[in-house]
C-alpha atoms as a PDB file:
ATOM      1  CA  MET A   1      68.667  50.524 212.328  1.00  0.00           C
ATOM      2  CA  LYS A   2      65.940  49.151 210.214  1.00  0.00           C
ATOM      3  CA  LYS A   3      67.060  49.380 206.652  1.00  0.00           C
ATOM      4  CA  LYS A   4      70.067  48.194 204.751  1.00  0.00           C
ATOM      5  CA  LEU A   5      72.415  51.300 203.876  1.00  0.00           C
ATOM      6  CA  THR A   6      73.910  51.777 200.405  1.00  0.00           C
ATOM      7  CA  PRO A   7      76.149  54.618 199.155  1.00  0.00           C
ATOM      8  CA  ASN A   8      73.023  55.748 196.941  1.00  0.00           C
ATOM      9  CA  GLY A   9      71.480  58.752 198.025  1.00  0.00           C
ATOM     10  CA  TYR A  10      74.162  60.111 200.233  1.00  0.00           C
ATOM     11  CA  ASP A  11      76.698  62.481 198.746  1.00  0.00           C
ATOM     12  CA  THR A  12      79.704  60.796 200.365  1.00  0.00           C
ATOM     13  CA  ASP A  13      82.871  58.960 199.471  1.00  0.00           C
ATOM     14  CA  LYS A  14      82.254  56.054 201.924  1.00  0.00           C
ATOM     15  CA  SER A  15      82.091  52.852 200.192  1.00  0.00           C
ATOM     16  CA  LEU A  16      79.640  49.975 200.533  1.00  0.00           C
ATOM     17  CA  GLN A  17      82.095  48.038 202.884  1.00  0.00           C
ATOM     18  CA  TYR A  18      82.372  51.160 205.176  1.00  0.00           C
ATOM     19  CA  LEU A  19      78.500  51.243 205.572  1.00  0.00           C
ATOM     20  CA  LYS A  20      78.315  47.428 206.345  1.00  0.00           C
ATOM     21  CA  ASN A  21      81.010  48.084 208.854  1.00  0.00           C
ATOM     22  CA  TYR A  22      79.314  51.041 210.251  1.00  0.00           C
ATOM     23  CA  GLN A  23      75.875  49.334 210.484  1.00  0.00           C
ATOM     24  CA  GLU A  24      77.424  46.322 212.209  1.00  0.00           C
ATOM     25  CA  PHE A  25      79.308  48.262 214.674  1.00  0.00           C
ATOM     26  CA  PHE A  26      76.734  50.923 215.715  1.00  0.00           C
ATOM     27  CA  SER A  27      73.735  48.287 215.841  1.00  0.00           C
ATOM     28  CA  ARG A  28      74.865  47.612 219.417  1.00  0.00           C
ATOM     29  CA  PHE A  29      74.072  51.306 220.259  1.00  0.00           C
ATOM     30  CA  GLU A  30      70.793  51.406 218.558  1.00  0.00           C
ATOM     31  CA  ASP A  31      68.863  52.131 221.663  1.00  0.00           C
ATOM     32  CA  LYS A  32      71.472  54.148 223.291  1.00  0.00           C
ATOM     33  CA  GLU A  33      72.284  57.796 223.032  1.00  0.00           C
ATOM     34  CA  ILE A  34      75.750  58.343 221.847  1.00  0.00           C
ATOM     35  CA  ARG A  35      77.991  61.204 220.727  1.00  0.00           C
ATOM     36  CA  LEU A  36      79.909  61.017 217.412  1.00  0.00           C
ATOM     37  CA  LEU A  37      82.746  63.317 216.474  1.00  0.00           C
ATOM     38  CA  GLU A  38      83.350  63.467 212.675  1.00  0.00           C
ATOM     39  CA  ILE A  39      86.535  65.355 211.631  1.00  0.00           C
ATOM     40  CA  GLY A  40      86.651  66.578 208.093  1.00  0.00           C
ATOM     41  CA  ILE A  41      83.141  66.641 206.335  1.00  0.00           C
ATOM     42  CA  ASP A  42      83.173  67.431 202.727  1.00  0.00           C
ATOM     43  CA  ARG A  43      79.845  67.670 201.196  1.00  0.00           C
ATOM     44  CA  GLU A  44      77.747  66.899 204.342  1.00  0.00           C
ATOM     45  CA  GLY A  45      76.353  63.693 203.062  1.00  0.00           C
ATOM     46  CA  SER A  46      77.976  61.733 205.969  1.00  0.00           C
ATOM     47  CA  LEU A  47      75.617  63.718 208.160  1.00  0.00           C
ATOM     48  CA  LEU A  48      72.562  62.230 206.485  1.00  0.00           C
ATOM     49  CA  LEU A  49      74.377  58.841 206.797  1.00  0.00           C
ATOM     50  CA  TRP A  50      74.820  59.090 210.399  1.00  0.00           C
ATOM     51  CA  ARG A  51      71.242  60.285 210.952  1.00  0.00           C
ATOM     52  CA  ASP A  52      70.056  57.126 209.170  1.00  0.00           C
ATOM     53  CA  ILE A  53      72.490  54.879 211.095  1.00  0.00           C
ATOM     54  CA  ALA A  54      71.210  55.766 214.452  1.00  0.00           C
ATOM     55  CA  GLU A  55      68.251  58.238 215.374  1.00  0.00           C
ATOM     56  CA  ARG A  56      69.837  58.961 218.744  1.00  0.00           C
ATOM     57  CA  ILE A  57      73.486  60.177 217.597  1.00  0.00           C
ATOM     58  CA  HIS A  58      74.396  63.568 218.566  1.00  0.00           C
ATOM     59  CA  GLU A  59      76.899  64.513 215.914  1.00  0.00           C
ATOM     60  CA  HIS A  60      79.511  66.894 216.349  1.00  0.00           C
ATOM     61  CA  ASN A  61      81.719  67.495 213.170  1.00  0.00           C
ATOM     62  CA  SER A  62      84.425  69.843 212.047  1.00  0.00           C
ATOM     63  CA  ARG A  63      83.656  72.123 209.175  1.00  0.00           C
ATOM     64  CA  TYR A  64      87.160  73.350 208.753  1.00  0.00           C
ATOM     65  CA  LYS A  65      89.040  71.330 206.022  1.00  0.00           C
ATOM     66  CA  THR A  66      92.437  73.274 206.309  1.00  0.00           C
ATOM     67  CA  GLU A  67      94.236  75.451 208.851  1.00  0.00           C
ATOM     68  CA  GLU A  68      93.648  78.317 206.309  1.00  0.00           C
ATOM     69  CA  THR A  69      89.844  78.176 206.839  1.00  0.00           C
ATOM     70  CA  HIS A  70      89.895  77.672 210.441  1.00  0.00           C
ATOM     71  CA  PRO A  71      89.268  80.968 212.573  1.00  0.00           C
ATOM     72  CA  LEU A  72      92.120  80.214 214.923  1.00  0.00           C
ATOM     73  CA  PHE A  73      94.440  80.602 212.164  1.00  0.00           C
ATOM     74  CA  GLN A  74      93.079  83.892 210.601  1.00  0.00           C
ATOM     75  CA  ARG A  75      95.219  86.982 211.118  1.00  0.00           C
END
C-alpha cells in the first residue's frame, strides 16, 4: 500500500479513522493473496477502496441490502 488513503474519491460512508485502521491492519497482508467478504455494500465505493488497499484482495460482496431484494426470499 503505497499511498495514504482519505475518504475523498470514494463514494463510501467510511470515516478517516476507519481508513487509518484498515491501512494499518491490511499492511501486513500487502504481499499476500487474501479473500475478503464485505456484506452490505451501498454505492460500491468501498469496492474501489479495497482495490486501493491491497492489489491482491479477492473481494466477495453481498449486493442484497434486505431480505426483500434477495432472490431466496422471492416468491
